[in-house]
Short mmCIF file of C-alpha atoms in Angstrom, two decimals:
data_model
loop_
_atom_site.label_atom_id
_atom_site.label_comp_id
_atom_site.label_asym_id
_atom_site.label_seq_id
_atom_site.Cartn_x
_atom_site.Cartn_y
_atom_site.Cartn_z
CA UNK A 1 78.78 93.48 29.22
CA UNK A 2 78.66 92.31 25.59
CA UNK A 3 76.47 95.65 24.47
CA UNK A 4 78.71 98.11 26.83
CA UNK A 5 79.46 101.37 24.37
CA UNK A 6 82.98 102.66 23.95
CA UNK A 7 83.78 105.12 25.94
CA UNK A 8 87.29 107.58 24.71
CA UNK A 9 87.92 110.65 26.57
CA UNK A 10 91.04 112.39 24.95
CA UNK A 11 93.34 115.77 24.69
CA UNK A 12 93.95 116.98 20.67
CA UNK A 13 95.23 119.84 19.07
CA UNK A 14 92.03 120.94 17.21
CA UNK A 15 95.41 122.46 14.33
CA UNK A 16 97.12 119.20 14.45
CA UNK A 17 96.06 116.05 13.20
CA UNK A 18 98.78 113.92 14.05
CA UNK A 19 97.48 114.34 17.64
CA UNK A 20 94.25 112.97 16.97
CA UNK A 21 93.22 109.10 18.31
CA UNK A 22 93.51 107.28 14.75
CA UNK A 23 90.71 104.92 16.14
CA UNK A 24 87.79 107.96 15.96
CA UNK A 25 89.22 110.17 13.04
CA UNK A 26 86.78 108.74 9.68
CA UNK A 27 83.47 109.45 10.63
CA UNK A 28 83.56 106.32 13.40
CA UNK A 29 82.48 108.35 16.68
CA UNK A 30 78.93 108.22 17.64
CA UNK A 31 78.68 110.92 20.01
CA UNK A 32 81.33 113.87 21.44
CA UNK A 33 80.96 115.93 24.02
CA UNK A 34 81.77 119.00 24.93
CA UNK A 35 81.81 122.45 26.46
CA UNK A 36 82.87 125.62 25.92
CA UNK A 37 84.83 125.22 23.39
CA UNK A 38 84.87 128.32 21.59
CA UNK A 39 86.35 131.49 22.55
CA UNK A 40 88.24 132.82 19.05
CA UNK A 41 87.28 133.21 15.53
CA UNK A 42 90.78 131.54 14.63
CA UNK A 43 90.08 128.69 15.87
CA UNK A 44 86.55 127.77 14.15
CA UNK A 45 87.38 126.10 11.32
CA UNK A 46 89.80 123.69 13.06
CA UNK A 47 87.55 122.57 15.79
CA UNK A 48 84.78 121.83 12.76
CA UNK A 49 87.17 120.07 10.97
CA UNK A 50 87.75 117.61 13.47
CA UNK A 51 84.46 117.41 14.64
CA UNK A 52 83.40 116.40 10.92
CA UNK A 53 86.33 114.17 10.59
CA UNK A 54 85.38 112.30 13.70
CA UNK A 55 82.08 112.41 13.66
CA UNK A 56 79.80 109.26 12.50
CA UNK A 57 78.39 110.39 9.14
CA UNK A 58 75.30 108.17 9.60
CA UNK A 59 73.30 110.11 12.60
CA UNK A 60 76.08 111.24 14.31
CA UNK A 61 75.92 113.62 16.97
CA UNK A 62 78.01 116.53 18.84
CA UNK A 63 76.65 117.72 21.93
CA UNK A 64 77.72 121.04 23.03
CA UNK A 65 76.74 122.69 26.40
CA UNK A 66 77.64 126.98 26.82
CA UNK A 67 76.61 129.91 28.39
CA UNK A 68 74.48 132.25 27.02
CA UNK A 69 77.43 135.05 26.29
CA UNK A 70 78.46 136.30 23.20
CA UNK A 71 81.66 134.56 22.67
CA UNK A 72 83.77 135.45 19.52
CA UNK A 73 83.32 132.87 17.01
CA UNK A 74 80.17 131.21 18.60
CA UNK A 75 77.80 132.34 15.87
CA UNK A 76 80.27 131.49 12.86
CA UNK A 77 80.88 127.75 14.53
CA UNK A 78 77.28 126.61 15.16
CA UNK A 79 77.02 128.58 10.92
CA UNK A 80 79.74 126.27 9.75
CA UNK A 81 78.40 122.76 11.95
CA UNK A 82 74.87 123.56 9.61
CA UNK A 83 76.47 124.45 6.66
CA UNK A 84 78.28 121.23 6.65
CA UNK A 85 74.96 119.67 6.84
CA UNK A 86 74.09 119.10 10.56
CA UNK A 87 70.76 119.80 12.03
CA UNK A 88 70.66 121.84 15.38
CA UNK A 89 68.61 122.05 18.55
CA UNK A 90 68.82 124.25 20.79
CA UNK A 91 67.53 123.49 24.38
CA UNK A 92 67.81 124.25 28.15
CA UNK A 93 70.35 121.41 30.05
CA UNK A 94 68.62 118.91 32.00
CA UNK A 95 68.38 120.02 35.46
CA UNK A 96 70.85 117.44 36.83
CA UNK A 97 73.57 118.42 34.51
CA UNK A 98 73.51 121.92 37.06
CA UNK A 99 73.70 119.86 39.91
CA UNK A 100 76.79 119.66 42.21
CA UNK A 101 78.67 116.32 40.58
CA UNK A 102 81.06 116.21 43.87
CA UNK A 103 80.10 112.67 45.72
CA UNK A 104 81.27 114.76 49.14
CA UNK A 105 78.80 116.97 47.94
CA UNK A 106 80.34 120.21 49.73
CA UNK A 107 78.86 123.28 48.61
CA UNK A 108 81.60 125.37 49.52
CA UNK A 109 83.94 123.51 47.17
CA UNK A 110 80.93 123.17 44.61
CA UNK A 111 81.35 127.06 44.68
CA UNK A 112 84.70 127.49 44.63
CA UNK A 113 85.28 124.95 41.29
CA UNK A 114 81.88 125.54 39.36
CA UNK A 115 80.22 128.98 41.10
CA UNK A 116 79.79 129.68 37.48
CA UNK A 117 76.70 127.08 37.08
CA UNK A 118 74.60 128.93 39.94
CA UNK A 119 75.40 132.46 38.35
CA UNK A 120 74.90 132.20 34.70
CA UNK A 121 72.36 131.04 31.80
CA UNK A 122 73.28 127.26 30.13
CA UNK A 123 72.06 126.30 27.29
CA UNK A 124 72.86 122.50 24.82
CA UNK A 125 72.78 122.41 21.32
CA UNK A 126 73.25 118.86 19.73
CA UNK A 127 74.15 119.07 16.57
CA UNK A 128 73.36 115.63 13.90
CA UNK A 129 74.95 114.91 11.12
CA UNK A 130 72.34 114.14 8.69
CA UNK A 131 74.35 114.09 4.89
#
């Protein structure tokens, strides 16, 4: 359809740019996704910088979706996305993002692949650029 978004789904090196889609680097992506993402201090400051070098500087918005653990780095990285001048809330994931995605809809293999959703807290921050 003539109004259909964009949709990109791709692998980068957070440390290297020339791995990064040239068509979403310069503040032209609307929205990313994703999910735990951080798990070291080192690798903070990379994964902001590409998340402010892709990210629309007019509104745009990173959604990020984690457990509630203590994760090295987690604290510095949501620091740095507000220092850099995006706004933050913090809220519980719609019900339905919990839900088993498999179309089969086997629990046992719901268990097996994502046990973790039954057995731990979520939460999603989205974080919006706003300068």
């Amino acid at each position: 359809a003539e109004n259909s978004p964009e949709i990109n789904v791709s692998a980068l090196d957070w440390c290297d740019e020339s791995t990064w889609p040239t068509a979403l680097v310069n503040g032209q992506t609307d929205i990313i996704v994703g999910s735990d993402l951080v798990y070291s201090l080192d690798l903070v400051a990379p994964l902001i910088n590409v998340i402010l070098s892709m990210l629309n500087k007019d509104g745009g918005k990173f959604v990020y979706v984690t457990t509630d653990s203590n994760r090295a780095g987690f604290s510095e990285f949501c620091k740095g996305l507000q220092d850099a001048g995006l706004a933050v809330v913090k809220q519980k994931p719609p019900a339905k993002f919990l839900k088993n995605p498999l179309r089969s809809k086997d629990s046992a293999i719901f268990d097996l692949h994502f046990g973790e959703i039954r057995d731990q807290s979520f939460h999603m921050y989205t974080f919006t650029r706003t300068k």
